[in-house]
Short mmCIF file of C-alpha atoms and ligand atoms in Angstrom, two decimals:
data_model
loop_
_atom_site.label_atom_id
_atom_site.label_comp_id
_atom_site.label_asym_id
_atom_site.label_seq_id
_atom_site.Cartn_x
_atom_site.Cartn_y
_atom_site.Cartn_z
CA UNK A 1 117.72 4.50 155.25
CA UNK A 2 115.28 2.78 157.62
CA UNK A 3 111.85 1.91 156.27
CA UNK A 4 110.02 2.20 159.56
CA UNK A 5 110.77 3.85 162.94
CA UNK A 6 109.01 3.64 166.37
CA UNK A 7 108.56 6.83 168.22
CA UNK A 8 108.71 6.26 171.93
CA UNK A 9 107.39 9.57 173.01
CA UNK A 10 104.28 11.78 173.07
CA UNK A 11 103.05 15.34 172.48
CA UNK A 12 104.74 17.89 170.34
CA UNK A 13 108.02 15.98 169.96
CA UNK A 14 106.21 12.87 168.73
CA UNK A 15 104.47 14.97 166.18
CA UNK A 16 107.82 16.68 165.20
CA UNK A 17 109.40 13.24 164.58
CA UNK A 18 106.35 12.01 162.60
CA UNK A 19 106.69 15.16 160.42
CA UNK A 20 110.39 14.54 159.76
CA UNK A 21 109.78 10.79 158.88
CA UNK A 22 106.92 11.65 156.50
CA UNK A 23 109.27 14.05 154.65
CA UNK A 24 111.94 11.46 154.53
CA UNK A 25 109.55 8.77 153.23
CA UNK A 26 110.03 6.74 156.40
CA UNK A 27 107.08 4.86 157.86
CA UNK A 28 106.21 5.59 161.54
CA UNK A 29 104.67 3.71 164.52
CA UNK A 30 103.96 5.82 167.51
CA UNK A 31 103.24 4.44 171.02
CA UNK A 32 100.60 6.09 173.26
CA UNK A 33 99.08 5.75 176.74
CA UNK A 34 95.38 5.66 177.45
CA UNK A 35 95.71 9.28 178.43
CA UNK A 36 96.78 10.26 174.93
CA UNK A 37 94.33 8.08 173.01
CA UNK A 38 92.60 11.12 171.53
CA UNK A 39 95.79 12.84 170.49
CA UNK A 40 95.41 14.15 166.92
CA UNK A 41 98.93 13.44 165.79
CA UNK A 42 98.32 9.63 166.15
CA UNK A 43 96.42 9.85 162.82
CA UNK A 44 99.53 11.13 161.06
CA UNK A 45 101.52 8.00 161.95
CA UNK A 46 101.21 4.79 159.90
CA UNK A 47 100.56 2.91 163.08
CA UNK A 48 99.69 3.84 166.73
CA UNK A 49 100.05 1.31 169.44
CA UNK A 50 98.62 1.64 172.95
CA UNK A 51 101.18 0.54 175.44
CA UNK A 52 99.37 1.09 178.80
CA UNK A 53 97.83 3.46 181.30
CA UNK A 54 98.59 7.11 181.98
CA UNK A 55 101.36 6.90 184.60
CA UNK A 56 104.67 7.00 182.76
CA UNK A 57 105.90 3.89 184.52
CA UNK A 58 103.10 2.00 182.82
CA UNK A 59 103.64 3.35 179.41
CA UNK A 60 106.31 5.87 178.17
CA UNK A 61 108.90 4.59 180.63
CA UNK A 62 107.94 0.97 180.35
CA UNK A 63 110.79 -0.68 178.40
CA UNK A 64 109.31 -4.13 177.86
CA UNK A 65 106.19 -2.68 176.49
CA UNK A 66 107.96 -0.33 174.17
CA UNK A 67 110.15 -3.10 172.86
CA UNK A 68 107.10 -5.26 172.28
CA UNK A 69 105.61 -2.42 170.30
CA UNK A 70 108.77 -2.12 168.27
CA UNK A 71 108.54 -5.84 167.46
CA UNK A 72 104.82 -5.80 166.62
CA UNK A 73 105.40 -2.81 164.36
CA UNK A 74 108.52 -4.42 162.90
CA UNK A 75 110.63 -1.29 162.94
CA UNK A 76 114.43 -0.96 162.48
CA UNK A 77 114.86 2.03 164.82
CA UNK A 78 113.41 3.86 167.78
CA UNK A 79 113.44 7.59 168.22
CA UNK A 80 113.12 8.41 171.92
CA UNK A 81 112.49 12.12 171.61
CA UNK A 82 113.49 14.01 174.80
CA UNK A 83 112.55 13.15 178.38
CA UNK A 84 111.18 9.71 179.25
CA UNK A 85 113.82 7.15 177.98
CA UNK A 86 115.88 9.49 175.87
CA UNK A 87 118.92 9.58 178.13
CA UNK A 88 118.55 6.13 179.58
CA UNK A 89 121.60 4.04 178.59
CA UNK A 90 119.92 0.87 179.90
CA UNK A 91 117.21 1.29 177.27
CA UNK A 92 119.74 2.03 174.55
CA UNK A 93 121.50 -1.13 175.46
CA UNK A 94 118.27 -3.23 175.33
CA UNK A 95 117.56 -1.76 171.88
CA UNK A 96 121.00 -2.69 170.72
CA UNK A 97 120.62 -6.30 172.09
CA UNK A 98 117.21 -6.53 170.25
CA UNK A 99 118.94 -5.36 167.00
CA UNK A 100 116.85 -2.09 166.95
CA UNK A 101 118.91 1.07 166.16
CA UNK A 102 118.55 3.58 168.99
CA UNK A 103 118.43 7.03 167.38
CA UNK A 104 120.88 8.75 169.68
CA UNK A 105 124.47 8.36 170.98
CA UNK A 106 126.07 4.91 171.60
CA UNK A 107 125.41 3.31 174.97
CA UNK A 108 128.96 4.00 176.00
CA UNK A 109 128.95 7.63 175.09
CA UNK A 110 125.69 8.25 176.72
CA UNK A 111 126.79 6.74 179.94
CA UNK A 112 129.96 8.74 179.82
CA UNK A 113 128.31 12.04 179.51
CA UNK A 114 125.06 11.30 181.41
CA UNK A 115 126.57 11.44 184.79
CA UNK A 116 127.55 15.03 185.55
CA UNK A 117 130.49 14.09 187.82
CA UNK A 118 131.93 11.90 184.95
CA UNK A 119 131.13 14.50 182.36
CA UNK A 120 133.26 17.05 184.26
CA UNK A 121 136.19 14.61 184.17
CA UNK A 122 135.81 14.26 180.44
CA UNK A 123 135.68 18.05 180.10
CA UNK A 124 138.93 18.45 181.85
CA UNK A 125 140.48 15.88 179.49
CA UNK A 126 139.19 17.84 176.59
CA UNK A 127 140.54 21.11 178.04
CA UNK A 128 137.02 22.53 178.30
CA UNK A 129 136.68 24.93 181.27
CA UNK A 130 134.65 23.56 184.20
CA UNK A 131 133.18 25.55 187.11
CA UNK A 132 135.49 25.30 190.23
CA UNK A 133 134.15 22.76 192.66
CA UNK A 134 134.41 19.27 194.09
CA UNK A 135 136.33 16.80 191.96
CA UNK A 136 133.60 14.24 192.39
CA UNK A 137 130.68 13.22 194.62
CA UNK A 138 130.46 14.84 197.98
CA UNK A 139 129.11 12.50 200.70
CA UNK A 140 129.32 14.29 204.05
CA UNK A 141 128.85 17.63 205.60
CA UNK A 142 132.50 18.03 206.63
CA UNK A 143 133.76 17.60 203.14
CA UNK A 144 131.10 19.83 201.80
CA UNK A 145 131.99 22.65 204.16
CA UNK A 146 135.70 22.29 203.39
CA UNK A 147 135.05 22.51 199.60
CA UNK A 148 132.70 25.44 199.99
CA UNK A 149 135.15 27.44 202.01
CA UNK A 150 137.88 26.71 199.50
CA UNK A 151 135.93 27.82 196.45
CA UNK A 152 134.10 30.54 198.35
CA UNK A 153 130.36 31.17 198.67
CA UNK A 154 127.83 31.14 197.09
CA UNK A 155 128.00 27.50 196.01
CA UNK A 156 125.46 25.29 194.30
CA UNK A 157 124.78 21.67 195.34
CA UNK A 158 123.71 19.57 192.32
CA UNK A 159 122.56 16.04 191.75
CA UNK A 160 124.95 13.90 189.67
CA UNK A 161 122.05 12.30 187.91
CA UNK A 162 120.18 15.63 187.75
CA UNK A 163 117.84 17.01 185.20
CA UNK A 164 115.07 19.50 184.77
CA UNK A 165 116.49 21.78 187.44
CA UNK A 166 115.74 19.30 190.22
CA UNK A 167 118.05 18.45 193.10
CA UNK A 168 119.72 21.82 192.98
CA UNK A 169 120.25 24.09 195.94
CA UNK A 170 122.21 27.37 196.31
CA UNK A 171 123.99 27.99 199.66
CA UNK A 172 125.37 31.33 200.79
CA UNK A 173 127.08 30.29 204.01
CA UNK A 174 127.83 27.33 206.23
CA UNK A 175 124.42 27.26 207.87
CA UNK A 176 122.46 27.20 204.66
CA UNK A 177 124.99 24.64 203.18
CA UNK A 178 124.30 22.18 206.03
CA UNK A 179 120.51 22.39 205.44
CA UNK A 180 120.75 22.44 201.61
CA UNK A 181 123.05 19.44 201.45
CA UNK A 182 120.47 17.21 203.09
CA UNK A 183 117.65 18.64 200.98
CA UNK A 184 119.50 18.21 197.77
CA UNK A 185 120.41 14.59 198.66
CA UNK A 186 116.77 13.78 199.58
CA UNK A 187 115.51 15.46 196.40
CA UNK A 188 118.01 13.67 194.24
CA UNK A 189 117.16 10.38 195.79
CA UNK A 190 113.49 10.99 195.28
CA UNK A 191 113.70 12.24 191.68
CA UNK A 192 116.53 10.04 190.35
CA UNK A 193 116.90 7.17 192.85
CA UNK A 194 120.50 8.34 193.26
CA UNK A 195 121.42 10.66 196.19
CA UNK A 196 124.87 11.45 194.69
CA UNK A 197 125.45 15.20 194.85
CA UNK A 198 128.46 17.42 194.05
CA UNK A 199 129.28 21.07 194.71
CA UNK A 200 130.41 23.77 192.50
CA UNK A 201 130.85 27.58 192.60
CA UNK A 202 127.49 29.35 192.05
CA UNK A 203 128.14 31.62 189.00
CA UNK A 204 126.10 34.72 189.80
CA UNK A 205 124.50 36.72 187.13
CA UNK A 206 125.52 34.10 184.52
CA UNK A 207 123.95 33.38 181.19
CA UNK A 208 122.97 29.93 179.97
CA UNK A 209 124.49 29.43 176.54
CA UNK A 210 124.55 26.02 174.97
CA UNK A 211 125.96 24.52 171.73
CA UNK A 212 124.16 22.15 169.33
CA UNK A 213 126.42 19.50 168.06
CA UNK A 214 126.07 16.77 165.35
CA UNK A 215 128.49 13.90 164.99
CA UNK A 216 128.32 10.92 162.62
CA UNK A 217 129.56 7.37 162.88
CA UNK A 218 132.48 8.20 160.58
CA UNK A 219 134.49 10.51 162.83
CA UNK A 220 132.97 13.82 161.68
CA UNK A 221 131.67 16.23 164.32
CA UNK A 222 130.36 19.78 163.76
CA UNK A 223 128.53 22.38 165.81
CA UNK A 224 125.39 24.32 164.78
CA UNK A 225 126.38 27.35 166.79
CA UNK A 226 124.79 28.43 170.04
CA UNK A 227 121.47 29.03 171.75
CA UNK A 228 121.00 31.52 174.61
CA UNK A 229 118.56 30.14 177.20
CA UNK A 230 119.06 32.72 179.91
CA UNK A 231 115.39 33.46 180.49
CA UNK A 232 114.52 30.79 183.11
CA UNK A 233 112.28 30.20 186.02
CA UNK A 234 113.44 27.77 188.69
CA UNK A 235 116.42 26.73 186.40
CA UNK A 236 113.94 25.79 183.66
CA UNK A 237 114.00 27.49 180.30
CA UNK A 238 111.16 29.79 179.22
CA UNK A 239 112.64 31.48 176.13
CA UNK A 240 115.47 30.45 173.84
CA UNK A 241 117.15 32.25 171.01
CA UNK A 242 119.98 31.95 168.48
CA UNK A 243 122.38 33.65 168.12
CA UNK A 244 123.11 34.85 171.68
CA UNK A 245 122.51 38.60 171.76
CA UNK A 246 125.67 39.29 173.71
CA UNK A 247 128.46 36.89 172.98
CA UNK A 248 131.60 38.39 171.40
CA UNK A 249 132.45 36.61 168.11
CA UNK A 250 135.76 35.24 169.51
CA UNK A 251 133.91 33.87 172.58
CA UNK A 252 131.32 32.34 170.38
CA UNK A 253 133.92 30.57 168.19
CA UNK A 254 135.90 29.32 171.28
CA UNK A 255 132.75 28.16 173.01
CA UNK A 256 131.59 26.24 169.99
CA UNK A 257 135.01 24.77 169.34
CA UNK A 258 135.13 23.50 172.95
CA UNK A 259 131.81 21.71 172.49
CA UNK A 260 133.23 19.98 169.48
CA UNK A 261 136.35 19.00 171.30
CA UNK A 262 134.34 17.44 174.15
CA UNK A 263 132.18 15.53 171.74
CA UNK A 264 135.19 14.05 170.00
CA UNK A 265 136.93 13.29 173.27
CA UNK A 266 133.73 11.43 174.45
CA UNK A 267 133.50 9.50 171.12
CA UNK A 268 129.93 10.87 171.07
CA UNK A 269 127.74 10.48 168.07
CA UNK A 270 124.38 11.71 166.84
CA UNK A 271 122.79 14.98 168.07
CA UNK A 272 123.72 16.47 171.45
CA UNK A 273 123.93 19.71 173.30
CA UNK A 274 126.89 20.99 175.41
CA UNK A 275 125.53 23.42 177.95
CA UNK A 276 127.66 26.26 179.41
CA UNK A 277 127.33 29.10 181.87
CA UNK A 278 128.83 32.34 180.75
CA UNK A 279 129.80 34.98 183.40
CA UNK A 280 129.77 38.75 183.12
CA UNK A 281 133.28 38.86 181.74
CA UNK A 282 132.27 36.17 179.16
CA UNK A 283 134.38 33.39 180.71
CA UNK A 284 132.53 30.27 180.12
CA UNK A 285 132.28 26.96 182.00
CA UNK A 286 130.64 23.65 181.00
CA UNK A 287 127.45 22.64 182.85
CA UNK A 288 126.57 19.29 181.24
CA UNK A 289 125.94 17.38 178.03
CA UNK A 290 122.41 16.59 176.96
CA UNK A 291 122.54 13.43 175.02
CA UNK A 292 119.37 13.90 172.97
CA UNK A 293 117.44 16.36 170.87
CA UNK A 294 116.34 19.32 172.99
CA UNK A 295 113.01 21.13 173.20
CA UNK A 296 114.67 24.29 171.87
CA UNK A 297 116.21 22.72 168.76
CA UNK A 298 113.95 24.69 166.39
CA UNK A 299 115.83 27.96 166.95
CA UNK A 300 118.93 26.34 165.59
CA UNK A 301 117.03 24.79 162.71
CA UNK A 302 115.71 28.26 161.73
CA UNK A 303 119.06 30.05 161.77
CA UNK A 304 121.13 27.25 160.23
CA UNK A 305 118.55 25.73 157.86
CA UNK A 306 119.49 22.20 159.10
CA UNK A 307 116.72 19.81 160.10
CA UNK A 308 118.04 18.34 163.32
CA UNK A 309 115.55 15.44 163.54
CA UNK A 310 116.35 14.34 160.04
CA UNK A 311 120.01 14.60 160.74
CA UNK A 312 119.50 12.39 163.70
CA UNK A 313 117.79 9.77 161.69
CA UNK A 314 120.39 9.84 158.85
CA UNK A 315 123.24 9.59 161.31
CA UNK A 316 121.62 6.59 162.96
CA UNK A 317 121.15 4.97 159.59
CA UNK A 318 124.92 5.31 159.06
CA UNK A 319 125.05 8.13 156.65
CA UNK A 320 127.93 10.70 156.92
CA UNK A 321 127.21 14.24 157.67
CA UNK A 322 126.41 15.99 154.34
CA UNK A 323 128.08 19.29 155.32
CA UNK A 324 131.36 20.61 156.77
CA UNK A 325 131.85 23.15 159.56
CA UNK A 326 132.49 25.97 157.21
CA UNK A 327 129.17 25.39 155.39
CA UNK A 328 127.22 25.97 158.62
CA UNK A 329 126.21 29.62 159.26
CA UNK A 330 123.75 31.46 161.43
CA UNK A 331 121.33 33.51 159.30
CA UNK A 332 119.04 36.00 160.93
CA UNK A 333 117.71 35.59 164.44
CA UNK A 334 115.28 33.00 165.87
CA UNK A 335 113.41 33.08 169.19
CA UNK A 336 111.29 30.35 170.81
CA UNK A 337 108.66 30.75 173.56
CA UNK A 338 107.59 27.66 175.43
CA UNK A 339 103.82 27.69 175.83
CA UNK A 340 102.88 25.87 178.97
CA UNK A 341 99.44 25.07 180.39
CA UNK A 342 100.31 26.90 183.63
CA UNK A 343 98.83 29.94 185.27
CA UNK A 344 101.51 32.71 185.76
CA UNK A 345 99.08 34.56 187.93
CA UNK A 346 98.86 31.54 190.29
CA UNK A 347 102.52 30.75 190.81
CA UNK A 348 102.62 28.76 187.53
CA UNK A 349 100.10 26.06 188.88
CA UNK A 350 99.37 23.56 186.22
CA UNK A 351 96.15 24.35 184.25
CA UNK A 352 95.10 20.98 182.70
CA UNK A 353 91.55 20.63 181.17
CA UNK A 354 90.12 20.87 177.71
CA UNK A 355 91.08 23.52 175.17
CA UNK A 356 87.76 24.59 173.70
CA UNK A 357 88.98 27.70 171.81
CA UNK A 358 92.21 27.71 169.80
CA UNK A 359 93.36 30.33 167.28
CA UNK A 360 96.95 29.94 166.23
CA UNK A 361 99.29 32.62 164.96
CA UNK A 362 100.73 32.62 161.42
CA UNK A 363 102.17 35.02 158.85
CA UNK A 364 105.73 35.77 157.89
CA UNK A 365 108.46 34.28 160.11
CA UNK A 366 106.19 32.21 162.39
CA UNK A 367 106.50 28.47 163.16
CA UNK A 368 104.36 26.65 165.68
CA UNK A 369 105.31 23.24 166.96
CA UNK A 370 102.28 22.00 168.83
CA UNK A 371 100.08 18.92 169.18
CA UNK A 372 97.14 20.98 170.64
CA UNK A 373 93.81 21.45 168.80
CA UNK A 374 90.35 22.78 169.70
CA UNK A 375 88.76 20.04 171.80
CA UNK A 376 92.12 18.74 173.06
CA UNK A 377 92.07 17.60 176.65
CA UNK A 378 95.42 18.21 178.33
CA UNK A 379 96.19 15.23 180.44
CA UNK A 380 97.33 15.99 184.01
CA UNK A 381 99.85 13.16 183.88
CA UNK A 382 102.67 14.77 181.94
CA UNK A 383 104.71 17.89 181.40
CA UNK A 384 102.59 20.98 180.93
CA UNK A 385 104.13 22.13 177.69
CA UNK A 386 101.41 22.38 174.94
CA UNK A 387 103.57 23.89 172.23
CA UNK A 388 106.46 26.07 171.08
CA UNK A 389 106.09 29.26 169.27
CA UNK A 390 109.16 30.04 167.14
CA UNK A 391 109.89 33.04 165.02
CA UNK A 392 112.75 33.74 162.54
CA UNK A 393 113.53 37.21 161.28
CA UNK A 394 116.67 39.00 159.81
CA UNK A 395 117.32 40.88 163.04
CA UNK A 396 116.75 40.30 166.72
CA UNK A 397 114.63 43.50 166.97
CA UNK A 398 112.43 42.18 164.18
CA UNK A 399 112.17 38.77 165.82
CA UNK A 400 111.06 40.35 169.07
CA UNK A 401 108.36 42.38 167.13
CA UNK A 402 107.16 39.29 165.25
CA UNK A 403 107.05 37.17 168.47
CA UNK A 404 105.06 39.86 170.21
CA UNK A 405 102.39 40.06 167.47
CA UNK A 406 102.26 36.23 167.14
CA UNK A 407 101.77 35.93 170.92
CA UNK A 408 98.93 38.47 170.65
CA UNK A 409 97.33 36.43 167.89
CA UNK A 410 97.60 33.21 169.91
CA UNK A 411 94.32 32.54 171.64
CA UNK A 412 93.85 29.56 173.85
CA UNK A 413 90.85 29.17 176.20
CA UNK A 414 89.74 28.42 178.78
CA UNK A 415 92.91 27.00 180.19
CA UNK A 416 95.63 29.34 181.44
CA UNK A 417 98.98 29.49 179.57
CA UNK A 418 102.37 31.22 179.84
CA UNK A 419 101.46 33.54 176.89
CA UNK A 420 100.93 36.59 179.15
CA UNK A 421 104.41 36.15 180.75
CA UNK A 422 105.99 35.81 177.33
CA UNK A 423 104.28 39.02 176.22
CA UNK A 424 105.77 40.72 179.24
CA UNK A 425 109.18 39.36 178.44
CA UNK A 426 109.03 40.65 174.87
CA UNK A 427 108.12 44.07 176.20
CA UNK A 428 110.89 44.08 178.81
CA UNK A 429 113.60 46.62 178.07
CA UNK A 430 116.30 44.42 179.73
CA UNK A 431 115.31 41.46 177.60
CA UNK A 432 115.31 43.76 174.60
CA UNK A 433 118.75 45.00 175.23
CA UNK A 434 120.00 41.52 176.09
CA UNK A 435 121.00 42.52 179.71
CA UNK A 436 119.74 39.53 181.51
CA UNK A 437 120.99 36.43 183.37
CA UNK A 438 119.45 33.05 184.52
CA UNK A 439 118.04 34.72 187.66
CA UNK A 440 116.54 37.71 185.91
CA UNK A 441 112.88 36.49 185.39
CA UNK A 442 112.50 35.53 189.07
CA UNK A 443 114.44 38.42 190.60
CA UNK A 444 112.99 41.17 188.47
CA UNK A 445 109.90 40.07 186.63
CA UNK A 446 108.21 37.79 189.16
CA UNK A 447 109.30 39.35 192.35
CA UNK A 448 106.37 40.33 194.40
P1 ADP B 1 119.57 20.38 184.86
O1 ADP B 1 120.26 19.14 184.27
O2 ADP B 1 118.82 20.01 186.11
O3 ADP B 1 118.86 21.17 183.83
P2 ADP B 1 121.94 22.10 184.63
O4 ADP B 1 123.33 21.76 185.22
O5 ADP B 1 121.76 22.03 183.20
O6 ADP B 1 120.75 21.30 185.36
O7 ADP B 1 121.65 23.56 185.20
C1 ADP B 1 120.39 24.17 184.90
C2 ADP B 1 120.40 25.67 185.26
O8 ADP B 1 120.76 25.79 186.71
C3 ADP B 1 121.39 26.50 184.49
O9 ADP B 1 120.87 26.90 183.32
C4 ADP B 1 121.63 27.67 185.47
O10 ADP B 1 120.48 28.49 185.47
C5 ADP B 1 121.60 26.86 186.84
N1 ADP B 1 122.87 26.48 187.30
C6 ADP B 1 123.47 25.29 187.26
N2 ADP B 1 124.74 25.31 187.75
C7 ADP B 1 125.01 26.57 188.11
C8 ADP B 1 126.20 27.24 188.69
N3 ADP B 1 127.33 26.60 189.00
N4 ADP B 1 126.02 28.62 188.88
C9 ADP B 1 125.01 29.24 188.58
N5 ADP B 1 123.90 28.70 188.07
C10 ADP B 1 123.83 27.36 187.75
#
């Protein structure tokens, strides 16, 4: 096992990794930017190293500074968390050349699944269903129109390097396709410095169901069952749960087996998530692979009892998986609500500022992963998520009831948060019956 790890991230995930390391008896060094200098979790790490100013390019995305911090702290490994450098194969390669273990997949596997066009090719090889669409990148309008007419409208244009729901546009006819293609390319260039886009059939009224996988360096790969993340706004997840409330058992098993097949075909190791869209008839199609730990990993931890962060560290240290597929079961039901510092009443405008009042929920079945505290100033420079509220109960109905009362206990002031929207979701009869899709929140709950 490693004796010391550098955490190249911030916020709740930095704290989550510190917690795992302390339980494992591994020392930690955590990097921070000047905007995070007052973050309370810095005190829980054995060492905290300031690597620069607030803009991510000057700190959390600055590879030379992070590598210098790793050398100063004399660590054997780096955990990248999610976001920032977590899926940057160039960073993973630099770690390797500096003899620092990158806690994640190999450079090659990350590159293979990181590009969505390449990933679809791998999926076909692994006999995992893909959404009908262009075989590869689409460059010009003529080709785009031809493909769209072949597969039929509506279609979705997506950035090959995409992430976080950016660079995506839905088109319902030739006219909107022409306009959307240019917009998607410009947005992709802007966000990812790569204008490559591709087209696929837009699966209407689909659910987002994803499979957590773990693979070690000894050829073993398992899945930790699925998470249903259909409650979204602008293609970004709001609520996640495990198990999915609607999947038929045979579909669940086939979906999870497909994810493992893909991982094995890609020679992928460490933790990863294979994301799928599931249509009304419960046909499923792969969307992409996320080569990192995900925000919503706690729901899987709650139902399987497996600590995914510890598993990542152990795998990176060369240990074999300590369990077999048949040992991994889903017990009870877990739900997670992402608590963002955003104002649902003002079109989710960011609500940075200082939290002066904070009363956190507790009691049976409640877990809170958050770096926030009373007196915490939310920096305007980063993602607006200030925590994740997770519940785990024997049944889904009980989990919803527990989440509702936990959200009611949760008091954060004076900043605005997504708590009122989550309360509305927990009370929604369609959510309660599981009758939702990825467009539900916007179409039904947020429609003016
Ligand atoms: P990102 O990497 O930006 O998160 P994904 O490919 O994971 O993009 O897709 C994010 C979300 O966008 C999905 O959960 C779904 O809501 C929507 N989406 C993506 N592709 C399709 C599609 N072909 N049909 C319908 N919805 C889609």
